[in-house]
Structure formats: structure tokens, C-alpha cells
Amino acid sequence: MTPIEQLRRRAEDLHLYGVLAHWHELADSVWLEPLLTWEETERARRSLERRLGSAHIGRFKPIADFDWNWPEQCDRTAVSELFSLDFLKTATNAIMVGTSGLGKSTLAQNIAHPAVLHGHTVLFTTAGQLLGDL
């Protein structure tokens, strides 16, 4: 694919129909490539902001500060698997169950955040919030 064809493909992917309608006039313009880059960058930034806001993750303690010695019944291997985000490829849900104060929310928030950064849509909620919504 030639560089001009690549630029046209990027304009198509961005749905810039005005630019595409005048492609024969614009294809050799020096400013076209920077314009497409700016548009792609801005759309990616706004998308990330929107996904982070709608995920309702909130502020959370980073996993580096998580005390793996408490609770003893926490399956670190299973949690580590969740951090790989492989469960998203099969559209599988991850539900954490346990008594209050075990770190379920902290772990879930730490899994949700990189999922959003990788382009996934996330909704962090607790069982209480879920039941309240029902």
C-alpha cells in the first residue's frame, strides 16, 4: 500500500467524509498527515477519558501496595490470571466473593484499570450497588 493510500485509509477510518470528498485536491498536501495524526490522537484521548469516567473505578490502592499475606484464602494465582485480561477474550465475567475487608474491591479496581487502558469498556460495581439498581 502506498503512503497516499495509507493516508486515505486513515481518513476513511476516521470517517472524514469532507476530506475524502476532496481527496484529489488534498492528497499531496503537506499538512494532511499531521492533521490525521492529530485527529487520531485526540479521538484516542477522548475515548480513554470517556471509558475511564464511565467505568466508575474511582481512586484505589495500587496492586503494588496490596498485602498478599492478608487474607490467607486469597488465590494469588487466580488473581494473577485475571491481570492477564485473557478472560475478556472469551467474554467471561469475573466475580469476586468474600467477606468485607478482604480486598475484593481493590483487586477488581486494579484489574479494571488496565482493561480500560487496553481499550475495553468496564463497569466497576459492588453487589450492593447492583442490588440497589435492580
Coordinates of C-alpha atoms in Angstrom, one line a residue:
M1 CA 0.0 0.0 0.0
T2 CA 1.4 3.4 -1.0
P3 CA 1.8 6.2 1.5
I4 CA -1.1 8.1 -0.2
E5 CA -3.3 5.0 0.0
Q6 CA -2.4 4.7 3.7
L7 CA -3.4 8.3 4.4
R8 CA -6.7 7.7 2.5
R9 CA -7.4 4.6 4.6
R10 CA -6.7 6.6 7.8
A11 CA -9.1 9.3 6.7
E12 CA -11.7 6.6 5.9
D13 CA -11.2 5.0 9.3
L14 CA -11.8 8.5 10.9
H15 CA -14.9 9.0 8.7
L16 CA -13.6 12.3 7.5
Y17 CA -16.0 12.5 4.6
G18 CA -15.3 16.1 3.7
V19 CA -11.6 15.4 3.3
L20 CA -12.4 12.2 1.3
A21 CA -14.8 14.2 -1.0
H22 CA -11.9 16.5 -1.9
W23 CA -9.2 13.9 -1.8
H24 CA -7.9 14.6 -5.3
E25 CA -7.2 18.2 -4.2
L26 CA -5.7 17.3 -0.8
A27 CA -3.7 14.1 -1.3
D28 CA -0.4 15.9 -1.9
S29 CA -0.9 18.4 0.9
V30 CA 2.0 18.5 3.5
W31 CA -0.5 19.2 6.3
L32 CA -2.7 16.2 5.7
E33 CA -0.6 13.6 7.6
P34 CA -0.2 15.8 10.7
L35 CA -4.0 16.5 10.6
L36 CA -4.8 12.8 10.5
T37 CA -2.4 12.1 13.4
W38 CA -3.9 14.9 15.5
E39 CA -7.4 13.7 14.9
E40 CA -6.4 10.1 15.7
T41 CA -4.6 11.2 18.9
E42 CA -7.4 13.4 20.1
R43 CA -10.0 10.7 19.5
A44 CA -8.0 8.1 21.4
R45 CA -7.6 10.6 24.3
R46 CA -11.3 11.4 24.5
S47 CA -12.2 7.7 24.2
L48 CA -9.9 6.8 27.1
E49 CA -11.3 9.7 29.2
R50 CA -14.9 8.6 28.4
R51 CA -14.2 4.9 29.2
L52 CA -12.3 5.8 32.5
G53 CA -15.2 8.1 33.6
S54 CA -18.0 5.6 32.8
A55 CA -16.1 2.7 34.4
H56 CA -16.7 4.2 37.9
I57 CA -13.4 2.8 39.1
G58 CA -12.6 5.7 41.3
R59 CA -9.5 6.1 43.4
F60 CA -7.8 2.9 44.6
K61 CA -4.7 1.5 46.2
P62 CA -2.3 0.2 43.6
I63 CA -1.7 -3.6 43.5
A64 CA 2.0 -2.9 44.4
D65 CA 0.7 -1.9 47.9
F66 CA -1.7 -4.9 48.2
D67 CA -0.9 -7.2 51.2
W68 CA -0.9 -10.7 49.7
N69 CA -0.4 -12.2 53.2
W70 CA -3.9 -11.0 54.1
P71 CA -6.3 -12.6 53.5
E72 CA -4.8 -16.1 53.6
Q73 CA -7.6 -17.5 51.4
C74 CA -6.9 -15.2 48.5
D75 CA -5.8 -17.3 45.5
R76 CA -2.9 -15.2 44.1
T77 CA -2.6 -17.5 41.1
A78 CA -6.2 -17.0 40.1
V79 CA -5.9 -13.2 40.6
S80 CA -2.7 -13.1 38.6
E81 CA -4.6 -14.8 35.7
L82 CA -7.2 -12.1 35.8
F83 CA -4.5 -9.5 35.4
S84 CA -3.6 -11.0 32.0
L85 CA -7.1 -10.0 30.9
D86 CA -7.4 -13.3 29.0
F87 CA -10.9 -13.7 30.4
L88 CA -12.0 -10.8 28.2
K89 CA -11.2 -12.6 25.0
T90 CA -13.9 -15.2 25.8
A91 CA -16.3 -12.6 27.3
T92 CA -16.2 -14.3 30.6
N93 CA -17.2 -12.4 33.8
A94 CA -15.1 -12.3 36.9
I95 CA -16.9 -12.2 40.2
M96 CA -15.1 -11.9 43.5
V97 CA -16.8 -13.3 46.6
G98 CA -15.8 -13.0 50.2
T99 CA -16.4 -11.2 53.4
S100 CA -15.9 -7.5 53.9
G101 CA -12.4 -6.1 54.1
L102 CA -10.6 -8.9 52.1
G103 CA -9.6 -6.6 49.2
K104 CA -12.0 -7.7 46.6
S105 CA -12.7 -4.1 45.5
T106 CA -9.0 -3.2 45.4
L107 CA -8.2 -6.2 43.3
A108 CA -11.2 -5.6 41.0
Q109 CA -10.2 -1.9 40.5
N110 CA -6.6 -2.9 39.8
I111 CA -7.9 -5.4 37.1
A112 CA -10.4 -2.9 35.6
H113 CA -7.9 -0.1 35.2
P114 CA -5.5 -1.8 32.7
A115 CA -8.6 -3.2 30.9
V116 CA -9.8 0.3 30.2
L117 CA -6.2 1.4 29.2
H118 CA -6.2 -1.5 26.7
G119 CA -9.5 -0.2 25.1
H120 CA -12.1 -2.3 26.9
T121 CA -15.3 -0.9 28.3
V122 CA -15.6 -1.6 32.1
L123 CA -18.2 -1.0 34.8
F124 CA -17.0 -1.4 38.3
T125 CA -19.8 -2.1 40.8
T126 CA -20.4 -3.8 44.1
A127 CA -23.0 -6.4 44.8
G128 CA -24.8 -3.8 47.0
Q129 CA -24.9 -1.3 44.2
L130 CA -26.0 -3.9 41.7
L131 CA -28.9 -5.0 44.0
G132 CA -29.8 -1.4 44.6
D133 CA -30.0 -0.8 40.9
L134 CA -32.3 -3.8 40.5

